[in-house]
mmCIF file of C-alpha atoms and ligand atoms in Angstrom:
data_model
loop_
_atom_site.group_PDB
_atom_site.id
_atom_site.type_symbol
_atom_site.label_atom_id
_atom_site.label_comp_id
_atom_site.label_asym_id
_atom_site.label_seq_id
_atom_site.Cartn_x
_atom_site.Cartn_y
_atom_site.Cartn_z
ATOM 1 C CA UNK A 1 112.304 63.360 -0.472
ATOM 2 C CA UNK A 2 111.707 63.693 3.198
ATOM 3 C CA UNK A 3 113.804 66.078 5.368
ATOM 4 C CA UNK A 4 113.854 68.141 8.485
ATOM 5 C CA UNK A 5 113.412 71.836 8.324
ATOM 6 C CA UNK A 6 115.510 73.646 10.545
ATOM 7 C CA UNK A 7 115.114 77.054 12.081
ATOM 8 C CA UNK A 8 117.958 78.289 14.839
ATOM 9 C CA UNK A 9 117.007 82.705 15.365
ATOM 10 C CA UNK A 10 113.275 84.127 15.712
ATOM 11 C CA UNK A 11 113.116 87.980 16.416
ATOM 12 C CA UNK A 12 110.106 90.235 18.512
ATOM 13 C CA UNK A 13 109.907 92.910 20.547
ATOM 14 C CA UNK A 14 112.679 91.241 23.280
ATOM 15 C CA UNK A 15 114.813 89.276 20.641
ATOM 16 C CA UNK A 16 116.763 91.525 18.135
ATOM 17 C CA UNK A 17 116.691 91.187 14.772
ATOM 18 C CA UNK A 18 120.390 89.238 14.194
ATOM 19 C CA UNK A 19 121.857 87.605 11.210
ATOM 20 C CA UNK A 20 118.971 85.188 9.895
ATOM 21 C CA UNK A 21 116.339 85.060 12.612
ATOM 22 C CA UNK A 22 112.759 85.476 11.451
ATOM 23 C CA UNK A 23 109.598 86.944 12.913
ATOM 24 C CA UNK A 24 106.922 84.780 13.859
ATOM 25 C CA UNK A 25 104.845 86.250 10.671
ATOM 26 C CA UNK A 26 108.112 85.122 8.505
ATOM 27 C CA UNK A 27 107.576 81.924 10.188
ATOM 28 C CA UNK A 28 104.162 81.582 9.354
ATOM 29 C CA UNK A 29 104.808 82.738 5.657
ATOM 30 C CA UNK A 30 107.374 79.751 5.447
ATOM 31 C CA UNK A 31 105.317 76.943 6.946
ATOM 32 C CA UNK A 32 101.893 78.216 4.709
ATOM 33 C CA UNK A 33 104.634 77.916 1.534
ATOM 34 C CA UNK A 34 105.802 74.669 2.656
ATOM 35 C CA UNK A 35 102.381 73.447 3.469
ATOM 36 C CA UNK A 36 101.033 73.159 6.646
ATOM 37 C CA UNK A 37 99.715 69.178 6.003
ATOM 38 C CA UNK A 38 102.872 68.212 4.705
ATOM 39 C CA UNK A 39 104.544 68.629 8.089
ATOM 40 C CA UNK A 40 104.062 65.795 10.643
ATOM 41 C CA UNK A 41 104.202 65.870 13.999
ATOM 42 C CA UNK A 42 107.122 65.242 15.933
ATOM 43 C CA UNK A 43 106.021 62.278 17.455
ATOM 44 C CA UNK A 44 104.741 60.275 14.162
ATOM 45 C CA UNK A 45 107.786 61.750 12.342
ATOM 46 C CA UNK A 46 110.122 59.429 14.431
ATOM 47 C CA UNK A 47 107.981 56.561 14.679
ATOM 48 C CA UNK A 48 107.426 56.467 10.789
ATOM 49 C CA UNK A 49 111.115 57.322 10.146
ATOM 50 C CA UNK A 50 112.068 54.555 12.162
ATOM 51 C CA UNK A 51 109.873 52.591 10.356
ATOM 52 C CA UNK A 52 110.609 53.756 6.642
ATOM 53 C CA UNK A 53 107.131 54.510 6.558
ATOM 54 C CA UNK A 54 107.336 58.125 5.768
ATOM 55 C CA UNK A 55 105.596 60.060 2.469
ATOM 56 C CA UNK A 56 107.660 61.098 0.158
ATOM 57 C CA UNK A 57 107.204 64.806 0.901
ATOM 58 C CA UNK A 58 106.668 64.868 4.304
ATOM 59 C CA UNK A 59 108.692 67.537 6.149
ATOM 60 C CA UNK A 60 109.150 67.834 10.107
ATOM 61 C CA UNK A 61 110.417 71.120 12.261
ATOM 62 C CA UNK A 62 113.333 71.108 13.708
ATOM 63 C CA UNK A 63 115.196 73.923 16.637
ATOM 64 C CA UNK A 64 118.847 73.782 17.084
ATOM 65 C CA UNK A 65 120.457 75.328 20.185
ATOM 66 C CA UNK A 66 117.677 75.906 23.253
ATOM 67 C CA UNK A 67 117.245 79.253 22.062
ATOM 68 C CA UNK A 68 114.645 81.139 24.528
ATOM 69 C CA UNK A 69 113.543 83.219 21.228
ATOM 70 C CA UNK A 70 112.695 79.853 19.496
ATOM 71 C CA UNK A 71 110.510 79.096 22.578
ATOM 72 C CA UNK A 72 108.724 82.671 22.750
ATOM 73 C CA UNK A 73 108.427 83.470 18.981
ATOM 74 C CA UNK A 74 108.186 80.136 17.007
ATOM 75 C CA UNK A 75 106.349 77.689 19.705
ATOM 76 C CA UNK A 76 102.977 79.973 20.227
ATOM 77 C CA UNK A 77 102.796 79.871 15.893
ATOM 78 C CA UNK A 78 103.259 76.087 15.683
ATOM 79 C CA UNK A 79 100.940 75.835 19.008
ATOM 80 C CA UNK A 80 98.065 78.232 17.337
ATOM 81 C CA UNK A 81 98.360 75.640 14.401
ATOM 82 C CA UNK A 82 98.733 72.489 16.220
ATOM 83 C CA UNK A 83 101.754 71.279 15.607
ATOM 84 C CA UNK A 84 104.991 69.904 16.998
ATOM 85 C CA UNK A 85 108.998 69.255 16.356
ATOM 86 C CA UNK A 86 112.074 68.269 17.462
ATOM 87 C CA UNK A 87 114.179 70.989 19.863
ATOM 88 C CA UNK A 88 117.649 69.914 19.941
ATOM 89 C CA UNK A 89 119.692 71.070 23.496
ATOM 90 C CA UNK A 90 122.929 71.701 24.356
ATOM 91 C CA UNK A 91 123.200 70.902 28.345
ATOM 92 C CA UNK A 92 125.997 73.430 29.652
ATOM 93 C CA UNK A 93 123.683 76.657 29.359
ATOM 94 C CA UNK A 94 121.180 74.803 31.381
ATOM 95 C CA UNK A 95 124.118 74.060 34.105
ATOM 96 C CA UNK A 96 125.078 77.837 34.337
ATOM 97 C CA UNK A 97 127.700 78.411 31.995
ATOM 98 C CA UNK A 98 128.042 80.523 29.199
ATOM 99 C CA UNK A 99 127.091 79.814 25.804
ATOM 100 C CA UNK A 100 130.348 81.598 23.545
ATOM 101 C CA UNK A 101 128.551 80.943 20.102
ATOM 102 C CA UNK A 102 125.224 82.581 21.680
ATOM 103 C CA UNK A 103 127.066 85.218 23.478
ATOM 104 C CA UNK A 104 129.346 86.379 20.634
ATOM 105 C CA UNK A 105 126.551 86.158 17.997
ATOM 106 C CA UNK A 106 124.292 88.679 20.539
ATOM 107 C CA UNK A 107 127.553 91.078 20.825
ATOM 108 C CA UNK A 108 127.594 90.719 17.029
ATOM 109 C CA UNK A 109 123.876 92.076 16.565
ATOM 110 C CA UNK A 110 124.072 95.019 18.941
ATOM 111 C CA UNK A 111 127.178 96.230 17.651
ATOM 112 C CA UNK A 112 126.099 95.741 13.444
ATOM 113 C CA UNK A 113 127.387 92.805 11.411
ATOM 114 C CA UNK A 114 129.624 94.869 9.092
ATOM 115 C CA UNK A 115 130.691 97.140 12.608
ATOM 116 C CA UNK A 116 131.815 93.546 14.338
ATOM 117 C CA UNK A 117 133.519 92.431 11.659
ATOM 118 C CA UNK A 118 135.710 95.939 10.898
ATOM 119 C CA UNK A 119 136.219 95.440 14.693
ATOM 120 C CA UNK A 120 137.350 91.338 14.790
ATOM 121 C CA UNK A 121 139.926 92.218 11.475
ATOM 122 C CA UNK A 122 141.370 94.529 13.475
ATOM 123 C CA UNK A 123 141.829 92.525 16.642
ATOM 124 C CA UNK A 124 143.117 89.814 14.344
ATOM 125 C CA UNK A 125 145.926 92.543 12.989
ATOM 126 C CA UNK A 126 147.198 93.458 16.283
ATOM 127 C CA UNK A 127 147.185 90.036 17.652
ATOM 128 C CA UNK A 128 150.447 87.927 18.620
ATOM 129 C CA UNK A 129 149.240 85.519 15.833
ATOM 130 C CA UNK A 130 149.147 88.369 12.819
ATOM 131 C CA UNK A 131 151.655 87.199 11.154
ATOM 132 C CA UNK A 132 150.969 83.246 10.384
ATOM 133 C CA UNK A 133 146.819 84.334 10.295
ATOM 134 C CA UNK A 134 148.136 86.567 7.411
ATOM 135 C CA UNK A 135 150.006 83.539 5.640
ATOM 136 C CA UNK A 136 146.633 81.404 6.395
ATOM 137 C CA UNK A 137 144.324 83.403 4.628
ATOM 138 C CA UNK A 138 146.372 82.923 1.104
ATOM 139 C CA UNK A 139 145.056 79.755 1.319
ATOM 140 C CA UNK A 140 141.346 81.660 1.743
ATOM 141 C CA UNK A 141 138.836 81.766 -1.626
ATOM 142 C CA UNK A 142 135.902 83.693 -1.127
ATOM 143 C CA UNK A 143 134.426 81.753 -3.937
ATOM 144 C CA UNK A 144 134.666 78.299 -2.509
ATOM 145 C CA UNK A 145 135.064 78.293 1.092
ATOM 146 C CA UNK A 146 131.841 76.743 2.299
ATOM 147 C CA UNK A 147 129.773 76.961 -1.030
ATOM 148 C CA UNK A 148 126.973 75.035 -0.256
ATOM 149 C CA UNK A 149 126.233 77.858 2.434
ATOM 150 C CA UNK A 150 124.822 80.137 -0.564
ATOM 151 C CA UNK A 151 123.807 82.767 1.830
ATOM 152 C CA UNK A 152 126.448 83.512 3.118
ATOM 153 C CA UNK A 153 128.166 86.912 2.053
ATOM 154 C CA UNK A 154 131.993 87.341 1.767
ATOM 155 C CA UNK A 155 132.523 88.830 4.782
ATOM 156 C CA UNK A 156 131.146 85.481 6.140
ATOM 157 C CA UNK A 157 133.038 83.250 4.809
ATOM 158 C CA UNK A 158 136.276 85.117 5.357
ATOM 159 C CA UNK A 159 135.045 85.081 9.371
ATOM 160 C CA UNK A 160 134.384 81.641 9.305
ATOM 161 C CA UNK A 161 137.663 81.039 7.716
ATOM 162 C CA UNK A 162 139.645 82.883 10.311
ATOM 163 C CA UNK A 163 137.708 81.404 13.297
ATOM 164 C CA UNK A 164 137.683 78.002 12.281
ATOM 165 C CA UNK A 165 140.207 77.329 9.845
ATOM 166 C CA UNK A 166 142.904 80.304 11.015
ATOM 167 C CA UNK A 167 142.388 80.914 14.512
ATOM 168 C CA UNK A 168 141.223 77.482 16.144
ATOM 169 C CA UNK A 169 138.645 77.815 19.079
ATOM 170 C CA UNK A 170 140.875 78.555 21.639
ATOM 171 C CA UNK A 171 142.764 81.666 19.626
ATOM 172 C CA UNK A 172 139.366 82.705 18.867
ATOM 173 C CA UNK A 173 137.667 82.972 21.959
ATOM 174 C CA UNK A 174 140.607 84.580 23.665
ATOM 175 C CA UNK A 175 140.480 87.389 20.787
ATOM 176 C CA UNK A 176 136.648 87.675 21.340
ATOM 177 C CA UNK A 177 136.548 87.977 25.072
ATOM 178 C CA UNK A 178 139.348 90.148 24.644
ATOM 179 C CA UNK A 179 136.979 92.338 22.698
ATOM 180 C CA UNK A 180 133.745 91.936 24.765
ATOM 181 C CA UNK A 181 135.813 93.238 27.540
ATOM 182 C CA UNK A 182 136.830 96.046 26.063
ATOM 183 C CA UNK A 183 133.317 97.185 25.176
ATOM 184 C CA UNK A 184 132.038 96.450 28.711
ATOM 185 C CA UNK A 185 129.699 93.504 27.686
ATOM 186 C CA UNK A 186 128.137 91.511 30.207
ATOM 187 C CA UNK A 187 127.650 87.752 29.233
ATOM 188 C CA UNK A 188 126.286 86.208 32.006
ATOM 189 C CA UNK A 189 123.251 88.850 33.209
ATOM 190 C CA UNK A 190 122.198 88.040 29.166
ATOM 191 C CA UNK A 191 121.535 84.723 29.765
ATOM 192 C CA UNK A 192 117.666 84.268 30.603
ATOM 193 C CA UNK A 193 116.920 86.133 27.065
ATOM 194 C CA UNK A 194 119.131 83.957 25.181
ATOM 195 C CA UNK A 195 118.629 80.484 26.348
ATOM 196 C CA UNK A 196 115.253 78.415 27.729
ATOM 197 C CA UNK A 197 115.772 77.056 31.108
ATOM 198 C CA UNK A 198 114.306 73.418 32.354
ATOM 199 C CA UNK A 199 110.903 74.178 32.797
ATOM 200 C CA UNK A 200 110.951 75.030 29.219
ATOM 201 C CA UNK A 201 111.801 71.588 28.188
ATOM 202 C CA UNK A 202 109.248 70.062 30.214
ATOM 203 C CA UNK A 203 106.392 72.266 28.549
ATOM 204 C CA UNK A 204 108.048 71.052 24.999
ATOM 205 C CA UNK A 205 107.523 67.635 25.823
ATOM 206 C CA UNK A 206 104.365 68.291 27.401
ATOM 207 C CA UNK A 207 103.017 69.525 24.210
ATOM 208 C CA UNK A 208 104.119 66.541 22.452
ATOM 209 C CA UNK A 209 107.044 67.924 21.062
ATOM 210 C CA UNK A 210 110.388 66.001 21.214
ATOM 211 C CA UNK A 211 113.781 67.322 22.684
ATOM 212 C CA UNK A 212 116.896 65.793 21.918
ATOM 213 C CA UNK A 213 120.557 65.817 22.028
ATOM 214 C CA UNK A 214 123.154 68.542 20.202
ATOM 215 C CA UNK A 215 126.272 67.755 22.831
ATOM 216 C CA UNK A 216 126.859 69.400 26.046
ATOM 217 C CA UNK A 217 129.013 72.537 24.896
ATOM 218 C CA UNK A 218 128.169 72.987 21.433
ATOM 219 C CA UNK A 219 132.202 72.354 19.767
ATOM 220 C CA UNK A 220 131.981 73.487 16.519
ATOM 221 C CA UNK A 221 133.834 70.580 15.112
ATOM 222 C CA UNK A 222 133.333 67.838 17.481
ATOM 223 C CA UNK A 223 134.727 65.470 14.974
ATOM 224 C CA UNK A 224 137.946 66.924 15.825
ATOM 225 C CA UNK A 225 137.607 65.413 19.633
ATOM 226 C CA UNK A 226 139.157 62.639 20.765
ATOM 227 C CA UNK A 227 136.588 59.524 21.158
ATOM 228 C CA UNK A 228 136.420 60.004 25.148
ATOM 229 C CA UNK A 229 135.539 63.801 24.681
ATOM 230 C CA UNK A 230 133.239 62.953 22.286
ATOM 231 C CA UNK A 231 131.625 60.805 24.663
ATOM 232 C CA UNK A 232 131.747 63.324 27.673
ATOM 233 C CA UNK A 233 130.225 65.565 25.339
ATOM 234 C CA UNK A 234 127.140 63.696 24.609
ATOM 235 C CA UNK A 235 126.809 61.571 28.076
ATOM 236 C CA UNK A 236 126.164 64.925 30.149
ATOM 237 C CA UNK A 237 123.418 65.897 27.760
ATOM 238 C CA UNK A 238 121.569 63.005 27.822
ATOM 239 C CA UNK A 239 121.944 63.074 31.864
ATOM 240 C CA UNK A 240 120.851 66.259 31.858
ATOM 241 C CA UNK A 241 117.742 66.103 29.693
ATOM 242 C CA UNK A 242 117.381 62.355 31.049
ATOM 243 C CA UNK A 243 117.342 64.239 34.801
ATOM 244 C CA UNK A 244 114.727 67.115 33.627
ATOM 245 C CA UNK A 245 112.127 65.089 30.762
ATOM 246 C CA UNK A 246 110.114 61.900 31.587
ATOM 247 C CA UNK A 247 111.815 59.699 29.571
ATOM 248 C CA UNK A 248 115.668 59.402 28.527
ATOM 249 C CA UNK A 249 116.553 61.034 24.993
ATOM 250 C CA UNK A 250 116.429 59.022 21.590
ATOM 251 C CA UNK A 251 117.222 62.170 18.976
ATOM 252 C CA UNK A 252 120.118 64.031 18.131
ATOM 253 C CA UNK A 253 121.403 66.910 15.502
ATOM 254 C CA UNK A 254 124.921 67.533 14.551
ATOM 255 C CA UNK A 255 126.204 70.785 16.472
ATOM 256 C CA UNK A 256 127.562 72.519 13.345
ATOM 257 C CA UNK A 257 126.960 69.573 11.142
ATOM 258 C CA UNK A 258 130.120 67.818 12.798
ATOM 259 C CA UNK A 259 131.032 64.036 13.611
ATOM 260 C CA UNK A 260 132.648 61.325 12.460
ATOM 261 C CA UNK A 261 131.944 57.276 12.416
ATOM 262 C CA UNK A 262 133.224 57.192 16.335
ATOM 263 C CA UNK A 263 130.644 60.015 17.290
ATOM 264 C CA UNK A 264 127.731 58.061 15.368
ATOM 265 C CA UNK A 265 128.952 54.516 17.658
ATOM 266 C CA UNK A 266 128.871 56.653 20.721
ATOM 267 C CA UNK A 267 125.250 58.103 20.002
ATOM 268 C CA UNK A 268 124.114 54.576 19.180
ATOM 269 C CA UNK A 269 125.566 52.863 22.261
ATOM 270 C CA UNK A 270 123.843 56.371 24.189
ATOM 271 C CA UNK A 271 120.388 54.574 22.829
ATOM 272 C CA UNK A 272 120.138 57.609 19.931
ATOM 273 C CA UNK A 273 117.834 56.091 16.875
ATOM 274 C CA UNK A 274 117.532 59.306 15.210
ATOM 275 C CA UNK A 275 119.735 61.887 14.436
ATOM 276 C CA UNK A 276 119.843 64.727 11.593
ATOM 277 C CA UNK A 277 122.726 66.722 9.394
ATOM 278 C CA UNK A 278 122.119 70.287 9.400
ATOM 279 C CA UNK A 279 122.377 70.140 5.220
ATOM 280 C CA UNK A 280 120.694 68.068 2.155
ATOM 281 C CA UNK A 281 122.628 64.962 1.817
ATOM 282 C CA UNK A 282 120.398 62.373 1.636
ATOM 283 C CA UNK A 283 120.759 58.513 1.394
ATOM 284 C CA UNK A 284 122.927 58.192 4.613
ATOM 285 C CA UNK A 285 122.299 56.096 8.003
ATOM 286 C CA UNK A 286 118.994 56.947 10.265
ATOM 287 C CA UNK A 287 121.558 58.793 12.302
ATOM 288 C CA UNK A 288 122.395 61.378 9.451
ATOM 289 C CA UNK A 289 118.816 62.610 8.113
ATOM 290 C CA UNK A 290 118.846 65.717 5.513
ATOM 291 C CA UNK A 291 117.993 68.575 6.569
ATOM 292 C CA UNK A 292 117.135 72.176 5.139
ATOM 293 C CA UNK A 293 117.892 75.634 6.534
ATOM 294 C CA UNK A 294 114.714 77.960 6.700
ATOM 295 C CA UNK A 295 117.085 80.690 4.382
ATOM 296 C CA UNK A 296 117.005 78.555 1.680
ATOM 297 C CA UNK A 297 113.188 78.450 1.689
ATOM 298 C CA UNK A 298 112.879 81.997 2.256
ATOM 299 C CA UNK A 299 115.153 82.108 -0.949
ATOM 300 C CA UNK A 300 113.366 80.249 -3.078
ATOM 301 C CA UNK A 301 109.842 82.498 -1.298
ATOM 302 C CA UNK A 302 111.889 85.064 -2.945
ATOM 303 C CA UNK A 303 112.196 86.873 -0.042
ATOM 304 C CA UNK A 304 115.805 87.243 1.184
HETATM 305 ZN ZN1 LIG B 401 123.688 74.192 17.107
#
């Protein structure tokens, strides 16, 4: 069936090698193995989606996140090739604040995966909340906790389960600034090498690719928001990408695959026709379109 491929990290010479980002020869590898005539361009994609017109195997390309190494790695490849996708943007990075999930993933590549998360067990031990995170994590299973993520290792999971599940975003952060801090990181002169910046929109759509919605602040469970943050959330990135493109946004993706019934009525009052999961479900509403994660093709490449 027809689905979106998505990418999020590409890696070079500027852009570190982090958790799951590819080089633009990986790249290449993956969209010669997928078949470069099977993916449409961005443009038809939505029109024949739209229309229930699309082939059977027909795949499109899909960016989460604004990511500057998306923009210098992946873009020339799909250029030199002639193709296009959808680049899905969340607004506050744009609008000078600091992208945590960015941020923290960066601090998590220069210091070593296995190094960072030694470090964030610790900080978790000696923190105010040691005590209830402790009684939390009998409730964790290494085995089950987000299975369908089959890449991910244990150490992972167990992360994910203590930020999300354990911690709560605002615990979380606190503990992780706490740390960045302490190793004398500095967020904010980082920013031009992790995110793309207006002009880079403009040469997206320029080049026929489309550029869409993923909320303004990237919550990792925005289904947890009340219906008027929800709406915030979403209203300030279409102004913003209404204010910078030519015409107003019609796309969105899921910021960590999150949102409820409410958040799907707020995207289609917003004018949003087209909107994709980050995983394979398929059969749901024009809003909720499959889509695959390049690791799981690089799996099945046998390469990772
Ligand atoms: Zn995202």
């Amino acid at each position: 069936m027809s689905h979106g491929l998505m990418f999020h990290h590409f890696s070079d010479g500027r852009h570190p090698r982090g958790q799951g980002a590819i080089s633009a020869r990986e790249f290449k590898d993956i969209l010669d193995y997928i078949g470069i005539d099977r993916i449409l361009p961005a443009l038809e994609w939505q029109d024949r989606s739209l229309a229930g017109t699309l082939p059977d195997d027909a795949v499109c390309l899909t960016f989460d996140d604004a990511l500057r190494c998306q923009m210098d790695v992946a873009k020339p490849v799909m250029d030199s090739l002639g193709l296009t996708g959808f680049w899905f943007v969340y607004s506050a990075v744009f609008e000078g604040q600091i992208g945590k999930l960015e941020t923290y993933r960066y601090f998590r590549t220069m210091k070593g995966v296995d190094d960072f998360y030694r470090s964030f067990d610790t900080a978790v031990s000696h923190s105010q909340w040691s005590e209830e995170i402790n009684s939390s994590l009998k409730k964790f299973d290494e085995n089950s906790y987000m299975k369908e993520y089959t890449f991910f290792t244990p150490a992972d999971r167990k992360f994910r389960f203590l930020r999300d599940d354990a911690l709560g975003p605002v615990r979380y952060e606190y503990l992780m600034d706490t740390m960045l801090e302490e190793e004398g990181f500095d967020a904010q002169s980082l920013a031009p090498l992790l995110w793309m910046n207006d002009e880079s929109l403009r040469e997206l759509e320029r080049d026929g690719n489309i550029v869409g919605l993923h909320s303004y602040s990237h919550p990792t469970a925005i289904e947890r928001e009340e219906p008027d943050r929800q709406r915030e959330e979403y209203s300030k990135n279409r102004d913003h990408l209404k204010s910078v493109l030519r015409s107003a946004p019609t796309t969105v993706s899921h910021p960590s695959n999150s949102y409820n019934a409410t958040t799907l009525e707020i995207l289609a009052s917003l004018g949003i026709t087209l909107g994709f999961r980050a995983d394979m479900k398929f059969g749901l509403s024009q809003l909720e379109q499959p889509r695959e994660d390049h690791s799981h093709i690089m799996m099945t490449m046998g390469r990772r």
